[in-house]
């Protein structure tokens, strides 16, 4: 069995975040991958250009591409200065 909200791994590095109609933004990321109610879920922070992150924050769907090439469908939930918070919106595979 698994513990509720079991943290499986924490990933850090440099990558890109993009959304439809927005220029991709280079970011530093911290991604926490958890198991919740039997499903994988990710959340974390992005640090990048506030000017580049703002249009992505206004879009409901974005993609974070990690340094290893993996991608995570996300939604940016908060933006303060150069730091954004996000949650995964799709299924996570390969974690």
mmCIF file of C-alpha atoms in Angstrom, residues 2-84:
data_model
loop_
_atom_site.group_PDB
_atom_site.id
_atom_site.type_symbol
_atom_site.label_atom_id
_atom_site.label_comp_id
_atom_site.label_asym_id
_atom_site.label_seq_id
_atom_site.Cartn_x
_atom_site.Cartn_y
_atom_site.Cartn_z
ATOM 1 C CA UNK A 2 1.065 3.631 -0.265
ATOM 2 C CA UNK A 3 0.915 6.549 2.108
ATOM 3 C CA UNK A 4 -1.410 9.450 1.242
ATOM 4 C CA UNK A 5 0.502 12.155 -0.623
ATOM 5 C CA UNK A 6 3.645 10.033 -0.762
ATOM 6 C CA UNK A 7 6.499 12.063 -2.277
ATOM 7 C CA UNK A 8 8.189 9.875 -4.878
ATOM 8 C CA UNK A 9 10.854 12.264 -6.143
ATOM 9 C CA UNK A 10 11.913 15.877 -6.392
ATOM 10 C CA UNK A 11 13.428 17.101 -9.665
ATOM 11 C CA UNK A 12 15.398 20.310 -10.164
ATOM 12 C CA UNK A 13 17.054 21.785 -13.202
ATOM 13 C CA UNK A 14 16.691 24.105 -16.147
ATOM 14 C CA UNK A 15 14.053 23.723 -18.816
ATOM 15 C CA UNK A 16 11.400 25.526 -20.841
ATOM 16 C CA UNK A 17 7.752 26.309 -20.254
ATOM 17 C CA UNK A 18 5.394 27.142 -23.104
ATOM 18 C CA UNK A 19 1.706 27.638 -23.859
ATOM 19 C CA UNK A 20 -0.323 28.100 -27.033
ATOM 20 C CA UNK A 21 0.235 31.554 -28.503
ATOM 21 C CA UNK A 22 3.092 32.353 -26.086
ATOM 22 C CA UNK A 23 6.835 32.416 -26.558
ATOM 23 C CA UNK A 24 8.670 29.624 -24.678
ATOM 24 C CA UNK A 25 10.424 30.797 -21.502
ATOM 25 C CA UNK A 26 13.629 29.388 -20.063
ATOM 26 C CA UNK A 27 13.123 28.504 -16.402
ATOM 27 C CA UNK A 28 14.720 26.893 -13.398
ATOM 28 C CA UNK A 29 12.280 24.366 -11.996
ATOM 29 C CA UNK A 30 11.610 22.390 -8.848
ATOM 30 C CA UNK A 31 9.097 19.597 -9.419
ATOM 31 C CA UNK A 32 7.701 17.415 -6.631
ATOM 32 C CA UNK A 33 6.152 14.151 -7.873
ATOM 33 C CA UNK A 34 3.637 12.596 -5.467
ATOM 34 C CA UNK A 35 1.247 9.700 -5.379
ATOM 35 C CA UNK A 36 -2.254 10.847 -4.393
ATOM 36 C CA UNK A 37 -5.120 8.401 -4.174
ATOM 37 C CA UNK A 38 -3.268 5.984 -6.448
ATOM 38 C CA UNK A 39 -2.409 8.532 -9.173
ATOM 39 C CA UNK A 40 0.767 10.480 -9.852
ATOM 40 C CA UNK A 41 0.595 14.234 -9.427
ATOM 41 C CA UNK A 42 3.248 16.955 -9.765
ATOM 42 C CA UNK A 43 3.530 20.475 -8.422
ATOM 43 C CA UNK A 44 6.333 22.933 -7.900
ATOM 44 C CA UNK A 45 7.922 26.234 -8.794
ATOM 45 C CA UNK A 46 9.372 27.880 -11.876
ATOM 46 C CA UNK A 47 11.799 30.782 -11.824
ATOM 47 C CA UNK A 48 12.167 32.810 -15.003
ATOM 48 C CA UNK A 49 11.499 36.107 -16.713
ATOM 49 C CA UNK A 50 8.357 37.738 -15.267
ATOM 50 C CA UNK A 51 7.630 39.289 -18.672
ATOM 51 C CA UNK A 52 7.773 35.850 -20.322
ATOM 52 C CA UNK A 53 5.920 33.975 -17.574
ATOM 53 C CA UNK A 54 2.965 36.382 -17.332
ATOM 54 C CA UNK A 55 1.299 35.400 -20.661
ATOM 55 C CA UNK A 56 1.768 31.710 -19.786
ATOM 56 C CA UNK A 57 0.187 32.297 -16.367
ATOM 57 C CA UNK A 58 -2.869 33.751 -18.116
ATOM 58 C CA UNK A 59 -3.321 30.580 -20.234
ATOM 59 C CA UNK A 60 -5.041 27.574 -18.620
ATOM 60 C CA UNK A 61 -2.766 24.956 -20.217
ATOM 61 C CA UNK A 62 1.012 24.953 -20.481
ATOM 62 C CA UNK A 63 3.834 22.459 -20.920
ATOM 63 C CA UNK A 64 7.015 22.201 -18.876
ATOM 64 C CA UNK A 65 9.891 20.512 -20.685
ATOM 65 C CA UNK A 66 12.525 19.176 -18.304
ATOM 66 C CA UNK A 67 16.272 19.027 -18.979
ATOM 67 C CA UNK A 68 16.010 15.274 -19.667
ATOM 68 C CA UNK A 69 13.389 15.845 -22.388
ATOM 69 C CA UNK A 70 10.377 14.706 -20.360
ATOM 70 C CA UNK A 71 7.336 16.943 -20.519
ATOM 71 C CA UNK A 72 4.656 17.658 -17.972
ATOM 72 C CA UNK A 73 1.295 19.245 -18.774
ATOM 73 C CA UNK A 74 0.831 22.000 -16.198
ATOM 74 C CA UNK A 75 -1.255 24.965 -15.183
ATOM 75 C CA UNK A 76 0.512 27.948 -13.649
ATOM 76 C CA UNK A 77 -1.505 28.776 -10.537
ATOM 77 C CA UNK A 78 0.356 31.795 -9.152
ATOM 78 C CA UNK A 79 2.977 34.288 -10.288
ATOM 79 C CA UNK A 80 4.850 36.659 -7.989
ATOM 80 C CA UNK A 81 7.766 38.459 -9.596
ATOM 81 C CA UNK A 82 9.975 35.878 -11.270
ATOM 82 C CA UNK A 83 8.566 32.874 -9.343
ATOM 83 C CA UNK A 84 5.571 30.895 -10.556
#
